[in-house]
GROMACS .gro file of C-alpha atoms in nm:
model
  316
    1ALA     CA    1  -2.028   2.064   0.872
    2GLN     CA    2  -2.310   1.938   0.655
    3ARG     CA    3  -2.291   1.620   0.453
    4GLY     CA    4  -2.094   1.664   0.133
    5TYR     CA    5  -1.899   1.976   0.232
    6VAL     CA    6  -1.522   1.997   0.205
    7GLN     CA    7  -1.279   2.202   0.410
    8THR     CA    8  -1.080   2.485   0.253
    9PHE     CA    9  -0.779   2.674   0.385
   10ARG     CA   10  -0.646   3.012   0.271
   11SER     CA   11  -0.296   2.908   0.374
   12ARG     CA   12  -0.318   2.576   0.183
   13PRO     CA   13  -0.552   2.613  -0.116
   14ASP     CA   14  -0.420   2.279  -0.247
   15LEU     CA   15  -0.594   2.091   0.038
   16SER     CA   16  -0.963   1.997   0.033
   17PRO     CA   17  -1.027   1.719   0.286
   18PRO     CA   18  -1.384   1.617   0.366
   19ALA     CA   19  -1.551   1.818   0.641
   20VAL     CA   20  -1.654   1.619   0.948
   21ALA     CA   21  -1.978   1.667   1.139
   22VAL     CA   22  -1.986   1.568   1.507
   23ALA     CA   23  -2.324   1.401   1.557
   24THR     CA   24  -2.267   1.324   1.926
   25GLN     CA   25  -2.057   1.554   2.142
   26ALA     CA   26  -1.759   1.397   2.318
   27HIS     CA   27  -1.822   1.266   2.669
   28ASP     CA   28  -1.578   1.059   2.877
   29THR     CA   29  -1.381   0.962   2.569
   30ALA     CA   30  -1.032   0.811   2.577
   31PRO     CA   31  -0.754   1.071   2.546
   32GLY     CA   32  -0.599   1.135   2.207
   33TYR     CA   33  -0.700   1.201   1.849
   34VAL     CA   34  -0.923   1.019   1.604
   35PHE     CA   35  -0.760   0.857   1.300
   36ALA     CA   36  -0.953   0.818   0.976
   37ALA     CA   37  -0.877   0.731   0.615
   38PRO     CA   38  -1.175   0.851   0.408
   39LYS     CA   39  -1.207   0.733   0.050
   40THR     CA   40  -1.311   0.962  -0.233
   41GLY     CA   41  -1.686   1.009  -0.254
   42PRO     CA   42  -1.939   1.246  -0.409
   43SER     CA   43  -1.945   1.605  -0.293
   44TYR     CA   44  -2.168   1.895  -0.385
   45ARG     CA   45  -1.951   2.163  -0.223
   46GLY     CA   46  -1.623   2.125  -0.408
   47ALA     CA   47  -1.385   1.847  -0.509
   48VAL     CA   48  -1.303   1.635  -0.207
   49GLN     CA   49  -0.964   1.469  -0.159
   50ASN     CA   50  -0.909   1.135   0.010
   51GLY     CA   51  -0.622   1.041   0.236
   52PRO     CA   52  -0.520   0.975   0.597
   53MET     CA   53  -0.640   1.240   0.841
   54ILE     CA   54  -0.620   1.308   1.213
   55LEU     CA   55  -0.908   1.483   1.394
   56ASP     CA   56  -0.979   1.602   1.745
   57ASP     CA   57  -1.302   1.536   1.935
   58ARG     CA   58  -1.461   1.848   1.783
   59GLY     CA   59  -1.401   1.722   1.431
   60GLU     CA   60  -1.128   1.982   1.373
   61LEU     CA   61  -0.848   1.878   1.139
   62VAL     CA   62  -0.507   1.815   1.298
   63TRP     CA   63  -0.322   1.663   1.000
   64PHE     CA   64  -0.404   1.545   0.648
   65ARG     CA   65  -0.214   1.401   0.352
   66PRO     CA   66  -0.399   1.386   0.018
   67MET     CA   67  -0.347   1.087  -0.207
   68ARG     CA   68  -0.230   1.155  -0.562
   69GLY     CA   69  -0.315   0.956  -0.873
   70GLU     CA   70  -0.624   0.798  -1.025
   71GLY     CA   71  -0.789   0.554  -0.785
   72VAL     CA   72  -0.513   0.578  -0.522
   73ARG     CA   73  -0.644   0.557  -0.166
   74ALA     CA   74  -0.515   0.522   0.187
   75MET     CA   75  -0.647   0.257   0.425
   76ASP     CA   76  -0.567   0.108   0.768
   77PHE     CA   77  -0.429   0.435   0.910
   78LYS     CA   78  -0.303   0.386   1.267
   79VAL     CA   79  -0.026   0.429   1.522
   80GLN     CA   80   0.228   0.148   1.565
   81ARG     CA   81   0.581   0.114   1.706
   82TYR     CA   82   0.896   0.067   1.500
   83ARG     CA   83   1.248   0.050   1.644
   84GLY     CA   84   1.108   0.149   1.982
   85GLU     CA   85   0.938   0.468   1.861
   86PRO     CA   86   0.574   0.547   1.779
   87VAL     CA   87   0.508   0.577   1.405
   88LEU     CA   88   0.213   0.641   1.177
   89THR     CA   89   0.139   0.372   0.919
   90TYR     CA   90  -0.105   0.330   0.632
   91TYR     CA   91  -0.159   0.138   0.310
   92GLN     CA   92  -0.135   0.336  -0.016
   93GLY     CA   93  -0.253   0.188  -0.343
   94VAL     CA   94  -0.543   0.099  -0.568
   95GLY     CA   95  -0.814  -0.164  -0.557
   96THR     CA   96  -1.140  -0.218  -0.372
   97THR     CA   97  -1.208  -0.585  -0.293
   98TYR     CA   98  -0.834  -0.647  -0.265
   99GLY     CA   99  -0.555  -0.396  -0.295
  100ARG     CA  100  -0.238  -0.354  -0.496
  101GLY     CA  101  -0.003  -0.116  -0.325
  102GLU     CA  102   0.257  -0.055  -0.054
  103TYR     CA  103   0.281   0.051   0.309
  104VAL     CA  104   0.404   0.388   0.438
  105ILE     CA  105   0.574   0.454   0.774
  106LEU     CA  106   0.598   0.813   0.907
  107ASP     CA  107   0.777   0.936   1.219
  108GLY     CA  108   0.639   1.171   1.486
  109SER     CA  109   0.710   1.472   1.264
  110TYR     CA  110   0.522   1.321   0.967
  111ARG     CA  111   0.845   1.248   0.780
  112GLU     CA  112   0.858   0.930   0.576
  113VAL     CA  113   1.076   0.666   0.743
  114SER     CA  114   1.018   0.374   0.508
  115ARG     CA  115   0.800   0.224   0.239
  116VAL     CA  116   0.740  -0.147   0.273
  117ARG     CA  117   0.655  -0.363  -0.029
  118ALA     CA  118   0.556  -0.725  -0.066
  119GLY     CA  119   0.828  -0.960  -0.184
  120ASN     CA  120   0.855  -1.248  -0.430
  121GLY     CA  121   0.688  -1.054  -0.710
  122TYR     CA  122   0.359  -0.990  -0.529
  123MET     CA  123   0.180  -0.663  -0.449
  124GLY     CA  124   0.057  -0.588  -0.099
  125ASP     CA  125  -0.311  -0.570  -0.006
  126HIS     CA  126  -0.486  -0.312   0.213
  127HIS     CA  127  -0.631  -0.546   0.476
  128GLU     CA  128  -0.330  -0.578   0.706
  129PHE     CA  129   0.002  -0.411   0.781
  130LEU     CA  130   0.119  -0.514   1.129
  131ILE     CA  131   0.462  -0.421   1.263
  132THR     CA  132   0.584  -0.693   1.500
  133GLU     CA  133   0.811  -0.673   1.803
  134ARG     CA  134   1.088  -0.804   1.575
  135ASP     CA  135   1.056  -0.491   1.354
  136THR     CA  136   0.917  -0.704   1.075
  137ALA     CA  137   0.588  -0.647   0.895
  138LEU     CA  138   0.301  -0.893   0.849
  139ILE     CA  139   0.106  -0.816   0.532
  140THR     CA  140  -0.181  -0.964   0.332
  141ILE     CA  141  -0.166  -1.052  -0.039
  142TYR     CA  142  -0.425  -1.176  -0.290
  143ASN     CA  143  -0.305  -1.382  -0.587
  144ARG     CA  144  -0.492  -1.548  -0.877
  145VAL     CA  145  -0.417  -1.920  -0.913
  146PRO     CA  146  -0.559  -2.171  -1.167
  147TRP     CA  147  -0.768  -2.410  -0.957
  148ASP     CA  148  -1.024  -2.687  -0.974
  149LEU     CA  149  -1.348  -2.533  -0.850
  150SER     CA  150  -1.569  -2.835  -0.918
  151PRO     CA  151  -1.601  -2.915  -0.541
  152VAL     CA  152  -1.802  -2.592  -0.508
  153GLY     CA  153  -1.994  -2.612  -0.835
  154GLY     CA  154  -1.742  -2.428  -1.048
  155SER     CA  155  -1.521  -2.517  -1.341
  156THR     CA  156  -1.242  -2.772  -1.328
  157ASP     CA  157  -1.018  -2.509  -1.492
  158GLY     CA  158  -1.129  -2.216  -1.278
  159VAL     CA  159  -0.930  -1.951  -1.095
  160ALA     CA  160  -0.914  -1.907  -0.716
  161LEU     CA  161  -0.782  -1.616  -0.512
  162ASP     CA  162  -0.505  -1.743  -0.287
  163GLY     CA  163  -0.487  -1.565   0.050
  164ILE     CA  164  -0.121  -1.506   0.132
  165ALA     CA  165   0.032  -1.398   0.462
  166GLN     CA  166   0.384  -1.265   0.425
  167GLU     CA  167   0.637  -1.150   0.686
  168VAL     CA  168   0.890  -0.899   0.554
  169ASP     CA  169   1.199  -0.751   0.718
  170ILE     CA  170   1.125  -0.376   0.711
  171GLY     CA  171   1.489  -0.275   0.692
  172THR     CA  172   1.600  -0.510   0.414
  173GLY     CA  173   1.280  -0.615   0.237
  174GLU     CA  174   1.370  -0.983   0.281
  175VAL     CA  175   1.074  -1.222   0.291
  176LEU     CA  176   1.099  -1.421   0.614
  177LEU     CA  177   0.770  -1.612   0.595
  178GLU     CA  178   0.510  -1.683   0.329
  179TRP     CA  179   0.188  -1.876   0.394
  180HIS     CA  180  -0.066  -1.969   0.124
  181SER     CA  181  -0.428  -2.047   0.207
  182LEU     CA  182  -0.468  -2.287  -0.088
  183ASP     CA  183  -0.193  -2.508   0.057
  184HIS     CA  184  -0.388  -2.558   0.380
  185VAL     CA  185  -0.755  -2.461   0.338
  186GLY     CA  186  -0.979  -2.618   0.073
  187VAL     CA  187  -1.224  -2.418  -0.136
  188ASP     CA  188  -1.503  -2.631   0.017
  189GLU     CA  189  -1.454  -2.447   0.350
  190SER     CA  190  -1.595  -2.132   0.193
  191TYR     CA  191  -1.951  -2.014   0.252
  192SER     CA  192  -1.942  -1.845  -0.090
  193GLU     CA  193  -1.988  -1.997  -0.434
  194PRO     CA  194  -1.827  -1.907  -0.768
  195GLU     CA  195  -2.047  -1.641  -0.925
  196ASN     CA  196  -1.855  -1.517  -1.227
  197PRO     CA  197  -1.708  -1.788  -1.455
  198GLU     CA  198  -1.468  -1.529  -1.598
  199GLY     CA  199  -1.347  -1.394  -1.263
  200PRO     CA  200  -1.147  -1.545  -0.977
  201PHE     CA  201  -1.326  -1.719  -0.689
  202ASP     CA  202  -1.252  -1.528  -0.370
  203TYR     CA  203  -1.311  -1.828  -0.146
  204PHE     CA  204  -1.095  -1.727   0.154
  205HIS     CA  205  -1.057  -1.347   0.172
  206ILE     CA  206  -0.775  -1.304   0.420
  207ASN     CA  207  -0.838  -0.985   0.621
  208SER     CA  208  -0.622  -0.984   0.936
  209ILE     CA  209  -0.304  -1.135   1.079
  210ASP     CA  210  -0.201  -1.124   1.445
  211VAL     CA  211   0.082  -1.272   1.652
  212ASP     CA  212  -0.044  -1.504   1.926
  213HIS     CA  213   0.112  -1.532   2.271
  214ASP     CA  214   0.319  -1.834   2.165
  215ASP     CA  215   0.453  -1.648   1.858
  216ASN     CA  216   0.232  -1.837   1.614
  217LEU     CA  217  -0.012  -1.652   1.386
  218LEU     CA  218  -0.387  -1.589   1.396
  219ILE     CA  219  -0.531  -1.541   1.046
  220SER     CA  220  -0.890  -1.431   0.982
  221ALA     CA  221  -1.073  -1.535   0.663
  222ARG     CA  222  -1.396  -1.352   0.586
  223LYS     CA  223  -1.543  -1.605   0.343
  224THR     CA  224  -1.492  -1.917   0.561
  225PHE     CA  225  -1.618  -1.751   0.883
  226THR     CA  226  -1.303  -1.890   1.047
  227VAL     CA  227  -1.001  -1.774   1.246
  228TYR     CA  228  -0.702  -2.001   1.183
  229LYS     CA  229  -0.408  -2.053   1.416
  230VAL     CA  230  -0.101  -2.117   1.200
  231ASP     CA  231   0.236  -2.257   1.306
  232ARG     CA  232   0.483  -1.980   1.224
  233GLU     CA  233   0.764  -2.229   1.148
  234THR     CA  234   0.586  -2.497   0.944
  235GLY     CA  235   0.274  -2.318   0.816
  236GLU     CA  236   0.053  -2.604   0.934
  237LEU     CA  237  -0.287  -2.532   1.087
  238ILE     CA  238  -0.292  -2.570   1.466
  239TRP     CA  239  -0.669  -2.512   1.495
  240ARG     CA  240  -0.977  -2.358   1.337
  241LEU     CA  241  -1.206  -2.129   1.536
  242GLY     CA  242  -1.552  -2.118   1.380
  243GLY     CA  243  -1.661  -2.213   1.030
  244LYS     CA  244  -1.755  -2.554   0.890
  245TYR     CA  245  -1.472  -2.749   1.057
  246SER     CA  246  -1.423  -2.571   1.389
  247ASP     CA  247  -1.195  -2.743   1.640
  248PHE     CA  248  -1.395  -2.577   1.918
  249GLU     CA  249  -1.751  -2.622   2.030
  250MET     CA  250  -1.903  -2.284   1.947
  251ALA     CA  251  -2.133  -2.174   2.230
  252PRO     CA  252  -2.451  -1.985   2.134
  253GLY     CA  253  -2.371  -1.651   1.972
  254SER     CA  254  -2.001  -1.723   1.929
  255GLN     CA  255  -2.008  -1.820   1.559
  256SER     CA  256  -1.925  -1.513   1.351
  257ARG     CA  257  -2.016  -1.432   0.991
  258TYR     CA  258  -1.779  -1.246   0.753
  259GLN     CA  259  -1.564  -1.142   1.053
  260HIS     CA  260  -1.264  -0.907   1.055
  261ASP     CA  261  -0.979  -0.809   1.288
  262ALA     CA  262  -0.915  -1.123   1.497
  263ARG     CA  263  -0.671  -1.037   1.780
  264ARG     CA  264  -0.541  -1.212   2.090
  265GLN     CA  265  -0.564  -0.986   2.393
  266ALA     CA  266  -0.339  -0.973   2.699
  267ASP     CA  267  -0.604  -1.144   2.916
  268GLY     CA  268  -0.617  -1.444   2.681
  269THR     CA  269  -0.945  -1.357   2.511
  270ILE     CA  270  -0.979  -1.327   2.134
  271THR     CA  271  -1.156  -1.020   1.999
  272LEU     CA  272  -1.303  -0.977   1.652
  273PHE     CA  273  -1.556  -0.773   1.458
  274ASP     CA  274  -1.854  -0.992   1.363
  275ASN     CA  275  -1.995  -0.825   1.053
  276GLY     CA  276  -2.300  -1.043   1.019
  277GLY     CA  277  -2.418  -1.056   0.660
  278VAL     CA  278  -2.600  -0.841   0.407
  279HIS     CA  279  -2.978  -0.903   0.445
  280LYS     CA  280  -2.899  -1.194   0.681
  281ASP     CA  281  -2.844  -1.043   1.025
  282LYS     CA  282  -2.984  -0.741   1.203
  283GLN     CA  283  -2.666  -0.641   1.374
  284SER     CA  284  -2.287  -0.626   1.363
  285TYR     CA  285  -2.097  -0.674   1.687
  286GLY     CA  286  -1.759  -0.623   1.841
  287VAL     CA  287  -1.708  -0.958   2.015
  288VAL     CA  288  -1.487  -1.076   2.303
  289LEU     CA  289  -1.447  -1.456   2.300
  290GLU     CA  290  -1.332  -1.671   2.591
  291VAL     CA  291  -1.154  -1.967   2.434
  292ASP     CA  292  -1.034  -2.276   2.624
  293GLU     CA  293  -0.906  -2.608   2.489
  294THR     CA  294  -1.247  -2.725   2.368
  295THR     CA  295  -1.500  -2.439   2.372
  296ALA     CA  296  -1.543  -2.082   2.253
  297ALA     CA  297  -1.798  -1.864   2.431
  298VAL     CA  298  -1.896  -1.498   2.414
  299GLU     CA  299  -1.769  -1.302   2.711
  300ARG     CA  300  -1.902  -0.968   2.585
  301ARG     CA  301  -2.056  -0.814   2.274
  302TYR     CA  302  -2.061  -0.449   2.173
  303ALA     CA  303  -2.335  -0.324   1.941
  304HIS     CA  304  -2.456   0.003   1.794
  305PRO     CA  305  -2.785   0.100   1.963
  306ASN     CA  306  -2.954   0.146   1.623
  307GLU     CA  307  -2.876  -0.212   1.514
  308ARG     CA  308  -2.650  -0.113   1.229
  309VAL     CA  309  -2.495  -0.376   1.002
  310ALA     CA  310  -2.145  -0.315   0.865
  311ALA     CA  311  -2.167  -0.549   0.567
  312VAL     CA  312  -1.799  -0.508   0.483
  313MET     CA  313  -1.483  -0.387   0.661
  314GLY     CA  314  -1.478  -0.295   1.029
  315SER     CA  315  -1.258  -0.357   1.331
  316MET     CA  316  -1.279  -0.408   1.706
   0.00000   0.00000   0.00000
């Protein structure tokens, strides 16, 4: 397919997903399908729909569900496990920088099993929806809070965006855990500055949550360049990896910028996607970090051969 074309089907004239062009033919790929969640964009060959879609290695469509409603999009489309069975999950809602929506769980026949919503009056964000071994969900939330921004050159009566990690029981909707960045991380840890006096200061930008081997949480914050290990029972910080106040000596190349998707792997390493920065770095990397009690070092980095920078989003 050429750029901008949409797919049409005589059997389903109501569907118009974006056509996909295969730029490099498959070779020695992992088995299975490719999951994508394209967002609505311009098209010169018909009105394109956005929504979660599954493709094979030829770019042929396997499954697609269009989103309905103005500005509604799907994000973070993936396979997880719930109650011992594989399920499809994705975020559905509105918003760009931070989302306001809910999380959908489908079974192996594409039937809806559950919709998970944030508790305590909040709305869920698109950055993370992780089903745990306990059949609970870890989700991200952004919330405006009146805050003194004078430590970073802002107003004493400013507004900050609080990064919230919430754990919800999928079956009952009960909130089991709620962690607030403003309770534990100062606005001075941010590498950003307040830009709009009328808007909230997104100082933290929570973008992933993972469960560590000892059952505590790993939380990634884009704007502080830091991965935080958080005590799941008390909410206190156990350590900071990277950023202005790292508890580890960061070996050359190990300090990330605007990172996403911090995960603990089975071999003990921590992987993340190091975005780099707009007009600041030549390259984005998938990074494998070897972390001991005092030092973090790069074990391996993965890069696009054309030195592409993914200024926002991304995963490893």
